[in-house]
mmCIF file of C-alpha atoms in Angstrom:
data_model
loop_
_atom_site.group_PDB
_atom_site.id
_atom_site.type_symbol
_atom_site.label_atom_id
_atom_site.label_comp_id
_atom_site.label_asym_id
_atom_site.label_seq_id
_atom_site.Cartn_x
_atom_site.Cartn_y
_atom_site.Cartn_z
ATOM 1 C CA MET K 761 114.835 121.917 88.814
ATOM 2 C CA ALA K 762 113.986 122.272 85.106
ATOM 3 C CA ARG K 763 115.052 125.911 85.279
ATOM 4 C CA ALA K 764 118.489 125.016 86.699
ATOM 5 C CA LEU K 765 118.962 122.592 83.800
ATOM 6 C CA ARG K 766 117.738 125.231 81.318
ATOM 7 C CA MET K 767 114.894 123.010 80.123
ATOM 8 C CA GLN K 768 111.290 123.858 79.403
ATOM 9 C CA GLY K 769 108.316 121.804 80.707
ATOM 10 C CA ALA K 770 107.930 119.069 78.075
ATOM 11 C CA GLU K 771 111.671 118.811 77.467
ATOM 12 C CA PHE K 772 112.283 118.309 81.196
ATOM 13 C CA GLU K 773 109.445 115.780 81.476
ATOM 14 C CA ASP K 774 110.925 113.804 78.573
ATOM 15 C CA TYR K 775 114.346 113.893 80.228
ATOM 16 C CA VAL K 776 112.955 112.621 83.545
ATOM 17 C CA GLN K 777 111.068 109.899 81.664
ATOM 18 C CA GLU K 778 114.327 108.825 79.999
ATOM 19 C CA LEU K 779 116.028 108.685 83.398
ATOM 20 C CA SER K 780 113.223 106.515 84.776
ATOM 21 C CA THR K 781 113.833 103.918 82.057
ATOM 22 C CA HIS K 782 117.351 103.480 83.465
ATOM 23 C CA PHE K 783 116.757 104.163 87.157
ATOM 24 C CA SER K 784 113.471 103.482 88.942
ATOM 25 C CA LEU K 785 112.615 102.951 92.585
ATOM 26 C CA GLN K 786 113.536 99.425 93.691
ATOM 27 C CA VAL K 787 113.199 99.625 97.477
ATOM 28 C CA ARG K 788 112.770 102.073 100.340
ATOM 29 C CA ILE K 789 115.618 101.860 102.831
ATOM 30 C CA ALA K 790 114.538 103.553 106.048
ATOM 31 C CA LYS K 791 118.000 103.922 107.571
ATOM 32 C CA THR K 792 120.197 106.219 105.514
ATOM 33 C CA GLU K 793 123.293 104.596 106.968
ATOM 34 C CA HIS K 794 122.219 101.324 105.292
ATOM 35 C CA ARG K 795 122.346 102.873 101.811
ATOM 36 C CA GLY K 796 125.787 101.745 100.692
ATOM 37 C CA ILE K 797 126.663 101.416 97.015
ATOM 38 C CA THR K 798 128.869 98.759 95.447
ATOM 39 C CA LEU K 799 131.512 99.253 92.785
ATOM 40 C CA ALA K 800 129.316 97.412 90.281
ATOM 41 C CA GLN K 801 126.469 99.863 91.009
ATOM 42 C CA LEU K 802 128.855 102.806 90.712
ATOM 43 C CA LYS K 803 130.102 101.482 87.374
ATOM 44 C CA ARG K 804 126.521 101.112 86.114
ATOM 45 C CA THR K 805 125.922 104.732 87.088
ATOM 46 C CA GLU K 806 129.220 105.792 85.523
ATOM 47 C CA ALA K 807 128.292 104.096 82.243
ATOM 48 C CA PHE K 808 125.079 106.119 82.105
ATOM 49 C CA ILE K 809 126.939 109.327 83.004
ATOM 50 C CA GLN K 810 129.589 108.721 80.333
ATOM 51 C CA GLY K 811 126.906 108.175 77.702
ATOM 52 C CA ARG K 812 124.907 111.272 78.623
ATOM 53 C CA CYS K 813 127.230 113.901 80.145
ATOM 54 C CA HIS K 814 128.216 115.346 76.759
ATOM 55 C CA THR K 815 124.735 116.948 76.723
ATOM 56 C CA TRP K 816 125.141 118.472 80.199
ATOM 57 C CA VAL K 817 126.438 121.877 81.215
ATOM 58 C CA ASP K 818 127.620 123.168 84.554
ATOM 59 C CA THR K 819 124.509 124.781 86.066
ATOM 60 C CA HIS K 820 126.551 127.687 87.525
ATOM 61 C CA THR K 821 129.023 128.511 84.758
ATOM 62 C CA GLU K 822 127.181 127.001 81.763
ATOM 63 C CA ALA K 823 130.494 125.413 80.712
ATOM 64 C CA ALA K 824 130.249 122.155 78.802
ATOM 65 C CA VAL K 825 130.723 118.951 80.799
ATOM 66 C CA SER K 826 132.721 116.012 79.480
ATOM 67 C CA ALA K 827 133.498 112.470 80.569
ATOM 68 C CA THR K 828 136.780 113.668 82.078
ATOM 69 C CA THR K 829 135.336 116.677 83.919
ATOM 70 C CA VAL K 830 131.919 115.494 85.140
ATOM 71 C CA ASN K 831 131.801 115.639 88.941
ATOM 72 C CA LEU K 832 129.245 115.009 91.681
ATOM 73 C CA TYR K 833 127.905 118.567 91.489
ATOM 74 C CA HIS K 834 126.989 117.850 87.841
ATOM 75 C CA VAL K 835 125.713 114.352 88.624
ATOM 76 C CA ASN K 836 123.570 115.695 91.451
ATOM 77 C CA SER K 837 121.992 118.322 89.174
ATOM 78 C CA TRP K 838 121.578 116.198 86.041
ATOM 79 C CA LEU K 839 121.032 112.669 87.377
ATOM 80 C CA ILE K 840 120.446 112.292 91.106
ATOM 81 C CA LYS K 841 117.907 115.045 91.739
ATOM 82 C CA PRO K 842 115.823 114.574 88.576
ATOM 83 C CA SER K 843 115.690 110.782 88.916
ATOM 84 C CA THR K 844 114.815 110.800 92.622
ATOM 85 C CA ASN K 845 112.429 113.743 92.774
ATOM 86 C CA ALA K 846 109.127 111.987 92.029
ATOM 87 C CA ASP K 847 109.692 109.314 94.686
ATOM 88 C CA ASN K 848 111.637 111.559 97.088
ATOM 89 C CA CYS K 849 114.200 108.794 97.441
ATOM 90 C CA ALA K 850 117.956 108.377 97.566
ATOM 91 C CA PHE K 851 119.745 107.400 94.375
ATOM 92 C CA VAL K 852 120.873 104.142 96.000
ATOM 93 C CA GLU K 853 117.200 103.190 96.349
ATOM 94 C CA LEU K 854 117.007 103.166 92.537
ATOM 95 C CA LEU K 855 119.805 100.587 92.337
ATOM 96 C CA VAL K 856 119.392 98.037 95.122
ATOM 97 C CA ALA K 857 116.882 95.398 96.170
ATOM 98 C CA ALA K 858 117.540 95.575 99.924
ATOM 99 C CA ASP K 859 119.540 97.360 102.618
ATOM 100 C CA GLN K 860 123.268 97.558 101.859
ATOM 101 C CA PRO K 861 125.123 98.484 105.046
ATOM 102 C CA PRO K 862 128.516 99.933 104.169
ATOM 103 C CA GLN K 863 131.832 98.281 104.800
ATOM 104 C CA TRP K 864 133.582 101.573 104.009
ATOM 105 C CA PHE K 865 132.650 105.209 104.562
ATOM 106 C CA CYS K 866 133.927 107.546 101.817
ATOM 107 C CA SER K 867 135.073 111.061 102.556
ATOM 108 C CA HIS K 868 135.751 113.062 99.410
ATOM 109 C CA TRP K 869 135.322 116.319 97.481
ATOM 110 C CA TRP K 870 132.300 116.619 95.181
ATOM 111 C CA GLY K 871 134.354 118.575 92.628
ATOM 112 C CA GLU K 872 136.589 115.625 91.795
ATOM 113 C CA PRO K 873 135.871 113.973 88.415
ATOM 114 C CA VAL K 874 133.557 110.990 88.892
ATOM 115 C CA GLN K 875 135.807 108.734 86.825
ATOM 116 C CA ASP K 876 138.776 109.519 89.112
ATOM 117 C CA PHE K 877 136.658 108.819 92.192
ATOM 118 C CA ILE K 878 135.562 105.442 90.824
ATOM 119 C CA ARG K 879 139.158 104.536 89.876
ATOM 120 C CA CYS K 880 140.093 105.201 93.529
ATOM 121 C CA ILE K 881 137.327 102.864 94.702
ATOM 122 C CA GLU K 882 138.612 100.214 92.259
ATOM 123 C CA ALA K 883 142.169 100.624 93.553
ATOM 124 C CA HIS K 884 140.969 100.393 97.152
ATOM 125 C CA LEU K 885 138.980 97.265 96.408
ATOM 126 C CA HIS K 886 141.949 95.724 94.643
ATOM 127 C CA LEU K 887 144.262 96.510 97.578
ATOM 128 C CA ARG K 888 141.863 95.323 100.265
ATOM 129 C CA ARG K 889 139.985 92.459 98.598
ATOM 130 C CA LEU K 890 140.104 90.135 95.651
ATOM 131 C CA PRO K 891 139.367 91.963 92.365
ATOM 132 C CA GLY K 892 136.350 89.700 91.712
ATOM 133 C CA ALA K 893 134.596 90.956 94.861
ATOM 134 C CA MET K 894 133.215 94.157 93.319
ATOM 135 C CA ASP K 895 129.612 93.230 94.130
ATOM 136 C CA GLU K 896 130.279 92.413 97.764
ATOM 137 C CA TRP K 897 131.576 95.530 99.488
ATOM 138 C CA ALA K 898 129.366 98.586 99.823
ATOM 139 C CA TYR K 899 130.706 102.112 100.208
ATOM 140 C CA TRP K 900 128.717 104.876 101.879
ATOM 141 C CA ILE K 901 128.818 107.950 99.649
ATOM 142 C CA CYS K 902 126.655 110.838 100.811
ATOM 143 C CA ALA K 903 125.500 111.998 97.352
ATOM 144 C CA TYR K 904 124.030 108.587 96.588
ATOM 145 C CA ALA K 905 122.882 107.668 100.130
ATOM 146 C CA ASN K 906 121.139 110.838 101.287
ATOM 147 C CA ARG K 907 117.750 111.850 99.946
ATOM 148 C CA GLN K 908 118.831 115.064 98.232
ATOM 149 C CA HIS K 909 115.337 116.583 98.332
ATOM 150 C CA CYS K 910 115.065 116.479 102.126
ATOM 151 C CA LEU K 911 118.591 116.943 103.447
ATOM 152 C CA ASN K 912 117.306 118.603 106.615
ATOM 153 C CA ALA K 913 116.205 115.148 107.781
ATOM 154 C CA GLU K 914 119.802 113.928 107.315
ATOM 155 C CA LEU K 915 121.645 116.940 108.701
ATOM 156 C CA VAL K 916 120.459 117.316 112.268
ATOM 157 C CA GLU K 917 121.920 119.353 115.135
ATOM 158 C CA ASP K 918 123.419 116.431 117.081
ATOM 159 C CA PRO K 919 126.369 115.129 115.007
ATOM 160 C CA GLU K 920 125.898 111.633 116.450
ATOM 161 C CA GLN K 921 122.413 111.495 114.923
ATOM 162 C CA THR K 922 123.539 112.308 111.386
ATOM 163 C CA SER K 923 123.604 109.708 108.649
ATOM 164 C CA PHE K 924 127.324 110.423 108.262
ATOM 165 C CA PHE K 925 128.138 109.455 111.846
ATOM 166 C CA LYS K 926 125.855 106.416 111.793
ATOM 167 C CA ALA K 927 127.381 105.165 108.528
ATOM 168 C CA MET K 928 130.889 105.588 109.961
ATOM 169 C CA GLN K 929 129.844 103.533 112.970
ATOM 170 C CA LEU K 930 128.733 100.665 110.719
ATOM 171 C CA ALA K 931 131.791 100.757 108.472
ATOM 172 C CA ILE K 932 135.018 98.894 109.118
ATOM 173 C CA GLY K 933 136.938 101.938 107.968
ATOM 174 C CA VAL K 934 136.982 105.352 106.360
ATOM 175 C CA LEU K 935 138.289 105.782 102.840
ATOM 176 C CA LEU K 936 139.549 109.326 102.264
ATOM 177 C CA ILE K 937 139.668 110.085 98.548
ATOM 178 C CA LEU K 938 141.753 113.055 97.491
ATOM 179 C CA ASP K 939 142.228 114.687 94.123
ATOM 180 C CA LYS K 940 145.735 115.501 92.899
ATOM 181 C CA ASN K 941 145.645 118.837 94.774
ATOM 182 C CA ALA K 942 144.249 117.421 98.043
ATOM 183 C CA THR K 943 141.487 120.021 97.650
ATOM 184 C CA PRO K 944 139.551 119.091 100.828
ATOM 185 C CA PHE K 945 142.601 120.156 102.836
ATOM 186 C CA SER K 946 143.144 123.498 101.109
#
């Protein structure tokens, strides 16, 4: 992981230590489909990302990352995996005190800017609920719900046994989030 981030031993350890001051294990949630995330939790994560992403680079192209370009591929490399590695947990488990079954299942493209994704969640919440309800509804978002270090446990042969299917079964609906080019459909 340190190699992908182009960090040496002590530098990487310091970075992980910094992450742990912001995000530390709160609870183990056995059922992946119960690992929803609220808008308030997303906004807390976004605030951290916005304050730190200027030091990140794309791990494939080495291009600089900015607040307007940072996407879930970057967040997974620079935040989710390093902060969840020691406890082999899902990112949601660093944010919540108990199970958070989702009201909505999100289908989306990881390459979309995180800030655009969160603005879509805000718009959805505004359209479907009162604006003050941002702590109430949980959204199931695979990057935050799945334990990224052991995805084989989440992605099994029978589609009905996957965390994706189970989360959809719990949710009252599916929220499809598209970028301006509808990239998932191209």
